[in-house]
Amino acid sequence: MLVYSEGIKKLRKKILAQMGCAYCQMNDYDKALKNLEDSFKMDTSDKVLLQDLEQVRRLQKAFILKEKGDKSLCDGNAHLDIKFYNKALSMDSILMSSISYRASALFLKEDFMSCVRACEEILLTLSKSQSMNISPKNQVEFGGIPPQGSKER
C-alpha cells in the first residue's frame, strides 16, 4: 500500500472534488457523485464537500425528473410533463430548463396565464443571476453550489 504525504492527500482530495464538479456540469451525475464521495472519504469533516454531495444528489434526482418531463412533452402528454417539471423544480428551484419546458407545456395546454408566470420566473431567475454575477450556465448546472474560488464555497 502506498503512503502519501499530507500535501499529496490534500491535492488528491481537491482534484477529486473538482472532477466531481466538472462531471456535474456535464450532467454526468454518477461520475460526479463517485468523485465527490471519494474526495469526502478523505476528509469526512469537510462540511462544504458534504453540502456539495447533497446538492449533486438533489440535482441528479431533479435531472431524472426533468428528463421524464421532456419525454412526456415529446409524447404530447402536457399534464404529466408539468408534474415532472414541478417535482424537479421542488428539488432544485433554479433548474431553468425545467422552468422553460414547463412554460412550453403550459402553452401547449393553452394555460397562457400560467405560461406567462413561468416565463416571468425565468426572467427573474436570470436577472438575479446577473445581479449576483453568476453565469446562467453555472446556475443551471450547479443549482446552489457556488463557483470554485468564491467566498461562499
Coordinates of N, CA and C in Angstrom, one line a residue:
M1 N 0.8 -1.2 0.0 CA 0.0 0.0 0.0 C 0.9 1.2 0.0
L2 N 0.6 2.2 -0.9 CA 1.3 3.4 -0.9 C 0.9 4.3 0.2
V3 N 1.9 5.0 0.7 CA 1.7 6.0 1.8 C 2.0 7.4 1.2
Y4 N 1.0 8.3 1.2 CA 1.1 9.6 0.6 C 1.3 10.6 1.7
S5 N 2.1 11.7 1.3 CA 2.3 12.8 2.2 C 0.9 13.6 2.4
E6 N 0.8 14.4 3.4 CA -0.4 15.2 3.6 C -0.6 16.1 2.5
G7 N 0.4 16.7 1.9 CA 0.3 17.6 0.8 C -0.3 16.9 -0.4
I8 N 0.1 15.7 -0.7 CA -0.4 14.9 -1.8 C -1.8 14.5 -1.5
K9 N -2.2 14.1 -0.3 CA -3.6 13.8 0.0 C -4.5 15.0 -0.2
K10 N -4.0 16.2 0.2 CA -4.9 17.4 0.1 C -5.1 17.7 -1.4
L11 N -4.0 17.5 -2.2 CA -4.1 17.8 -3.6 C -5.1 16.7 -4.3
R12 N -5.0 15.5 -3.9 CA -5.8 14.4 -4.5 C -7.3 14.7 -4.1
K13 N -7.5 15.1 -2.9 CA -8.9 15.5 -2.4 C -9.4 16.6 -3.3
K14 N -8.6 17.6 -3.5 CA -9.1 18.8 -4.3 C -9.3 18.4 -5.7
I15 N -8.5 17.6 -6.3 CA -8.6 17.2 -7.7 C -9.9 16.4 -7.8
L16 N -10.2 15.4 -6.9 CA -11.4 14.6 -7.0 C -12.6 15.5 -6.9
A17 N -12.6 16.5 -6.0 CA -13.7 17.4 -5.8 C -14.0 18.2 -7.1
Q18 N -12.9 18.7 -7.7 CA -13.0 19.5 -8.9 C -13.5 18.6 -10.1
M19 N -13.0 17.4 -10.2 CA -13.5 16.5 -11.2 C -15.0 16.2 -11.0
G20 N -15.4 16.1 -9.7 CA -16.8 15.9 -9.5 C -17.7 17.0 -9.9
C21 N -17.2 18.2 -9.7 CA -17.9 19.4 -10.2 C -17.9 19.5 -11.7
A22 N -16.8 19.1 -12.3 CA -16.8 19.1 -13.8 C -17.8 18.1 -14.4
Y23 N -17.8 16.9 -13.8 CA -18.8 15.9 -14.3 C -20.2 16.4 -14.0
C24 N -20.4 17.1 -13.0 CA -21.8 17.7 -12.7 C -22.2 18.7 -13.7
Q25 N -21.2 19.5 -14.2 CA -21.5 20.4 -15.3 C -21.9 19.7 -16.5
M26 N -21.4 18.5 -16.7 CA -21.7 17.8 -17.9 C -22.9 16.9 -17.7
N27 N -23.6 17.1 -16.6 CA -24.8 16.3 -16.3 C -24.5 14.8 -16.1
D28 N -23.3 14.4 -15.8 CA -22.9 13.0 -15.6 C -22.8 12.9 -14.1
Y29 N -24.0 12.7 -13.5 CA -24.1 12.7 -12.0 C -23.5 11.5 -11.4
D30 N -23.5 10.4 -12.0 CA -22.9 9.2 -11.4 C -21.4 9.4 -11.2
K31 N -20.7 9.9 -12.2 CA -19.3 10.1 -12.1 C -19.0 11.3 -11.1
A32 N -19.9 12.3 -11.2 CA -19.7 13.4 -10.2 C -19.8 12.9 -8.8
L33 N -20.8 12.1 -8.5 CA -21.0 11.6 -7.1 C -19.8 10.7 -6.7
K34 N -19.4 9.9 -7.6 CA -18.2 9.0 -7.3 C -17.0 9.8 -6.9
N35 N -16.7 10.8 -7.7 CA -15.5 11.6 -7.4 C -15.7 12.4 -6.1
L36 N -16.9 13.0 -5.9 CA -17.1 13.8 -4.7 C -17.1 12.9 -3.5
E37 N -17.7 11.7 -3.6 CA -17.7 10.7 -2.5 C -16.3 10.3 -2.1
D38 N -15.5 10.0 -3.2 CA -14.1 9.6 -2.9 C -13.3 10.8 -2.2
S39 N -13.6 12.0 -2.7 CA -13.0 13.2 -2.0 C -13.4 13.3 -0.6
F40 N -14.7 13.1 -0.3 CA -15.2 13.3 1.0 C -14.7 12.2 1.9
K41 N -14.5 11.0 1.5 CA -13.9 9.9 2.3 C -12.5 10.3 2.8
M42 N -11.8 11.2 2.1 CA -10.5 11.6 2.5 C -10.6 12.6 3.7
D43 N -11.7 13.2 3.9 CA -11.9 14.2 5.0 C -13.4 14.3 5.3
T44 N -13.9 13.4 6.1 CA -15.3 13.4 6.4 C -15.8 14.6 7.3
S45 N -14.9 15.4 7.7 CA -15.3 16.6 8.4 C -15.5 17.8 7.5
D46 N -15.3 17.7 6.2 CA -15.4 18.8 5.3 C -16.9 19.0 5.0
K47 N -17.5 20.0 5.7 CA -18.9 20.3 5.6 C -19.3 20.9 4.3
V48 N -18.4 21.6 3.7 CA -18.7 22.2 2.3 C -18.8 21.1 1.3
L49 N -17.9 20.1 1.4 CA -18.0 19.0 0.4 C -19.2 18.2 0.7
L50 N -19.6 18.0 1.9 CA -20.8 17.3 2.2 C -22.0 18.0 1.6
Q51 N -22.1 19.3 1.7 CA -23.1 20.1 1.1 C -23.1 19.9 -0.4
D52 N -22.0 19.9 -1.0 CA -21.9 19.7 -2.4 C -22.4 18.3 -2.8
L53 N -22.1 17.3 -2.0 CA -22.6 15.9 -2.3 C -24.1 15.9 -2.2
E54 N -24.7 16.5 -1.2 CA -26.1 16.6 -1.1 C -26.8 17.3 -2.2
Q55 N -26.1 18.4 -2.6 CA -26.7 19.2 -3.8 C -26.6 18.4 -5.1
V56 N -25.5 17.7 -5.3 CA -25.4 16.9 -6.5 C -26.4 15.8 -6.5
R57 N -26.7 15.2 -5.4 CA -27.7 14.1 -5.3 C -29.1 14.7 -5.6
R58 N -29.4 15.9 -5.1 CA -30.7 16.5 -5.5 C -30.7 16.9 -7.0
L59 N -29.6 17.4 -7.5 CA -29.6 17.7 -8.9 C -29.8 16.5 -9.8
Q60 N -29.2 15.3 -9.4 CA -29.4 14.1 -10.1 C -30.8 13.7 -10.2
K61 N -31.5 13.7 -9.0 CA -32.9 13.4 -8.9 C -33.8 14.4 -9.8
A62 N -33.4 15.7 -9.7 CA -34.2 16.7 -10.4 C -34.0 16.5 -11.9
F63 N -32.7 16.1 -12.3 CA -32.4 15.9 -13.7 C -33.2 14.7 -14.3
I64 N -33.3 13.7 -13.5 CA -34.0 12.5 -14.0 C -35.5 12.8 -14.1
L65 N -36.1 13.6 -13.2 CA -37.5 14.0 -13.3 C -37.7 14.9 -14.5
K66 N -36.7 15.8 -14.8 CA -36.8 16.7 -15.9 C -36.8 15.9 -17.2
E67 N -35.9 14.9 -17.3 CA -35.9 14.1 -18.5 C -37.2 13.3 -18.7
K68 N -37.8 12.9 -17.6 CA -39.1 12.2 -17.7 C -40.1 13.2 -18.3
G69 N -40.1 14.5 -17.8 CA -40.9 15.5 -18.3 C -40.7 15.8 -19.7
D70 N -39.4 15.8 -20.1 CA -39.1 16.0 -21.6 C -39.7 15.0 -22.4
K71 N -39.6 13.7 -22.0 CA -40.2 12.6 -22.8 C -41.7 12.8 -22.9
S72 N -42.3 13.1 -21.7 CA -43.8 13.3 -21.8 C -44.2 14.4 -22.7
L73 N -43.4 15.5 -22.7 CA -43.7 16.7 -23.5 C -43.6 16.2 -25.0
C74 N -42.5 15.5 -25.3 CA -42.4 15.0 -26.7 C -43.5 14.0 -27.1
D75 N -44.0 13.3 -26.1 CA -45.1 12.4 -26.4 C -46.5 13.1 -26.4
G76 N -46.5 14.4 -26.1 CA -47.7 15.2 -26.1 C -48.6 15.0 -24.9
N77 N -48.0 14.6 -23.8 CA -48.7 14.4 -22.6 C -48.4 15.6 -21.6
A78 N -49.1 16.8 -21.9 CA -48.8 18.0 -21.2 C -49.1 17.9 -19.7
H79 N -50.1 17.2 -19.3 CA -50.5 17.1 -17.9 C -49.4 16.4 -17.1
L80 N -48.9 15.3 -17.6 CA -47.9 14.5 -16.9 C -46.5 15.3 -16.9
D81 N -46.1 15.9 -18.0 CA -44.8 16.6 -18.0 C -44.8 17.7 -17.0
I82 N -45.9 18.5 -16.9 CA -45.9 19.6 -15.9 C -45.7 19.0 -14.5
K83 N -46.2 17.9 -14.2 CA -46.0 17.3 -12.9 C -44.5 16.9 -12.7
F84 N -43.9 16.4 -13.7 CA -42.5 16.0 -13.6 C -41.6 17.3 -13.4
Y85 N -41.9 18.3 -14.2 CA -41.2 19.6 -14.1 C -41.3 20.2 -12.7
N86 N -42.6 20.2 -12.2 CA -42.8 20.7 -10.9 C -42.1 20.0 -9.8
K87 N -42.0 18.6 -9.9 CA -41.3 17.8 -9.0 C -39.8 18.2 -9.1
A88 N -39.3 18.3 -10.3 CA -37.9 18.6 -10.5 C -37.5 20.0 -9.9
L89 N -38.4 20.9 -10.1 CA -38.2 22.3 -9.5 C -38.3 22.3 -8.0
S90 N -39.1 21.4 -7.4 CA -39.2 21.3 -6.0 C -37.8 20.8 -5.4
M91 N -37.0 20.1 -6.2 CA -35.7 19.7 -5.7 C -34.6 20.7 -6.0
D92 N -34.8 21.4 -7.1 CA -33.8 22.4 -7.5 C -34.6 23.5 -8.1
S93 N -34.9 24.6 -7.4 CA -35.8 25.6 -7.8 C -35.3 26.5 -9.0
I94 N -34.0 26.4 -9.3 CA -33.5 27.2 -10.4 C -33.0 26.4 -11.5
L95 N -33.5 25.2 -11.7 CA -33.1 24.4 -12.9 C -33.9 24.9 -14.0
M96 N -33.3 25.9 -14.7 CA -34.0 26.7 -15.7 C -34.6 25.9 -16.8
S97 N -33.9 24.8 -17.2 CA -34.5 24.1 -18.3 C -35.9 23.5 -17.9
S98 N -36.0 23.1 -16.6 CA -37.3 22.7 -16.2 C -38.4 23.8 -16.2
I99 N -37.9 25.0 -15.8 CA -38.9 26.1 -15.8 C -39.3 26.4 -17.2
S100 N -38.3 26.4 -18.2 CA -38.7 26.8 -19.5 C -39.5 25.7 -20.2
Y101 N -39.2 24.5 -20.0 CA -40.0 23.4 -20.6 C -41.4 23.3 -20.0
R102 N -41.5 23.7 -18.7 CA -42.8 23.7 -18.0 C -43.6 24.8 -18.7
A103 N -43.0 25.9 -19.0 CA -43.7 27.0 -19.7 C -44.2 26.5 -21.1
S104 N -43.4 25.8 -21.8 CA -43.8 25.2 -23.1 C -45.0 24.3 -22.9
A105 N -45.0 23.5 -21.9 CA -46.1 22.5 -21.7 C -47.4 23.3 -21.3
L106 N -47.2 24.3 -20.5 CA -48.4 25.2 -20.2 C -48.9 25.9 -21.4
F107 N -48.1 26.3 -22.3 CA -48.5 26.9 -23.5 C -49.3 25.9 -24.4
L108 N -48.7 24.7 -24.5 CA -49.4 23.7 -25.3 C -50.7 23.3 -24.7
K109 N -50.8 23.4 -23.4 CA -52.1 23.1 -22.7 C -53.1 24.3 -22.8
E110 N -52.6 25.4 -23.4 CA -53.3 26.6 -23.6 C -53.7 27.3 -22.2
D111 N -52.8 27.0 -21.2 CA -52.9 27.7 -19.9 C -51.9 28.9 -20.0
F112 N -52.4 29.9 -20.7 CA -51.5 31.0 -21.1 C -51.1 31.9 -19.9
M113 N -51.9 32.1 -18.9 CA -51.5 32.9 -17.8 C -50.4 32.2 -17.0
S114 N -50.6 30.9 -16.8 CA -49.5 30.1 -16.1 C -48.2 30.1 -16.9
C115 N -48.4 30.1 -18.2 CA -47.2 30.1 -19.1 C -46.5 31.5 -18.9
V116 N -47.2 32.5 -18.8 CA -46.6 33.9 -18.7 C -45.9 33.9 -17.3
R117 N -46.5 33.4 -16.3 CA -45.9 33.4 -14.9 C -44.6 32.6 -14.9
A118 N -44.6 31.5 -15.6 CA -43.4 30.6 -15.7 C -42.3 31.4 -16.5
C119 N -42.6 32.1 -17.5 CA -41.7 32.9 -18.3 C -41.1 34.1 -17.4
E120 N -42.0 34.7 -16.6 CA -41.6 35.7 -15.7 C -40.6 35.1 -14.6
E121 N -40.8 33.9 -14.2 CA -40.0 33.2 -13.3 C -38.6 33.0 -13.9
I122 N -38.5 32.7 -15.2 CA -37.2 32.5 -15.9 C -36.5 33.9 -15.9
L123 N -37.2 34.9 -16.2 CA -36.6 36.3 -16.3 C -36.1 36.7 -14.9
L124 N -36.9 36.5 -13.9 CA -36.5 36.8 -12.5 C -35.2 36.1 -12.1
T125 N -35.2 34.8 -12.4 CA -34.0 34.0 -12.1 C -32.8 34.5 -12.8
L126 N -33.0 34.8 -14.1 CA -31.8 35.3 -14.9 C -31.4 36.6 -14.4
S127 N -32.3 37.5 -14.0 CA -31.9 38.8 -13.5 C -31.2 38.7 -12.2
K128 N -31.6 37.8 -11.3 CA -30.9 37.5 -10.1 C -29.5 37.0 -10.3
S129 N -29.4 36.1 -11.3 CA -28.0 35.5 -11.6 C -27.1 36.6 -12.1
Q130 N -27.6 37.5 -12.9 CA -26.8 38.6 -13.4 C -26.4 39.6 -12.3
S131 N -27.3 39.9 -11.4 CA -27.0 40.8 -10.3 C -26.0 40.2 -9.3
M132 N -26.0 38.9 -9.3 CA -25.1 38.2 -8.4 C -23.8 37.8 -9.1
N133 N -23.7 38.2 -10.4 CA -22.6 37.9 -11.3 C -22.3 36.4 -11.4
I134 N -23.4 35.6 -11.6 CA -23.3 34.2 -11.8 C -23.8 34.0 -13.2
S135 N -23.0 33.2 -14.0 CA -23.5 32.9 -15.4 C -24.7 32.0 -15.3
P136 N -25.6 32.2 -16.2 CA -26.8 31.3 -16.3 C -26.4 29.8 -16.5
K137 N -25.3 29.5 -17.2 CA -24.9 28.1 -17.4 C -24.5 27.5 -16.1
N138 N -23.7 28.2 -15.3 CA -23.4 27.6 -14.0 C -24.6 27.4 -13.1
Q139 N -25.5 28.4 -13.2 CA -26.7 28.3 -12.4 C -27.5 27.1 -12.7
V140 N -27.7 26.9 -14.0 CA -28.5 25.7 -14.4 C -27.8 24.4 -14.0
E141 N -26.6 24.3 -14.2 CA -25.9 23.1 -14.0 C -25.7 22.8 -12.5
F142 N -25.3 23.8 -11.7 CA -25.0 23.6 -10.4 C -26.0 23.9 -9.3
G143 N -27.1 24.6 -9.7 CA -28.1 25.0 -8.8 C -27.4 25.8 -7.7
G144 N -27.4 25.4 -6.5 CA -26.9 26.2 -5.3 C -25.5 26.1 -5.0
I145 N -24.7 25.3 -5.8 CA -23.3 25.2 -5.5 C -22.5 26.4 -6.0
P146 N -21.9 27.2 -5.1 CA -21.2 28.3 -5.5 C -20.0 28.0 -6.4
P147 N -19.6 28.8 -7.3 CA -18.5 28.6 -8.2 C -17.2 28.4 -7.4
Q148 N -16.2 27.6 -8.0 CA -14.9 27.4 -7.4 C -14.3 28.8 -7.1
G149 N -13.7 28.9 -5.9 CA -12.9 30.1 -5.6 C -13.8 31.2 -4.9
S150 N -15.1 31.0 -4.9 CA -15.9 32.1 -4.3 C -15.9 32.0 -2.8
K151 N -16.2 33.1 -2.2 CA -16.2 33.1 -0.7 C -17.2 32.2 -0.1
E152 N -18.3 31.9 -0.8 CA -19.4 31.1 -0.3 C -19.1 29.6 -0.3
R153 N -18.0 29.2 -1.0 CA -17.7 27.8 -1.2 C -16.9 27.3 0.0

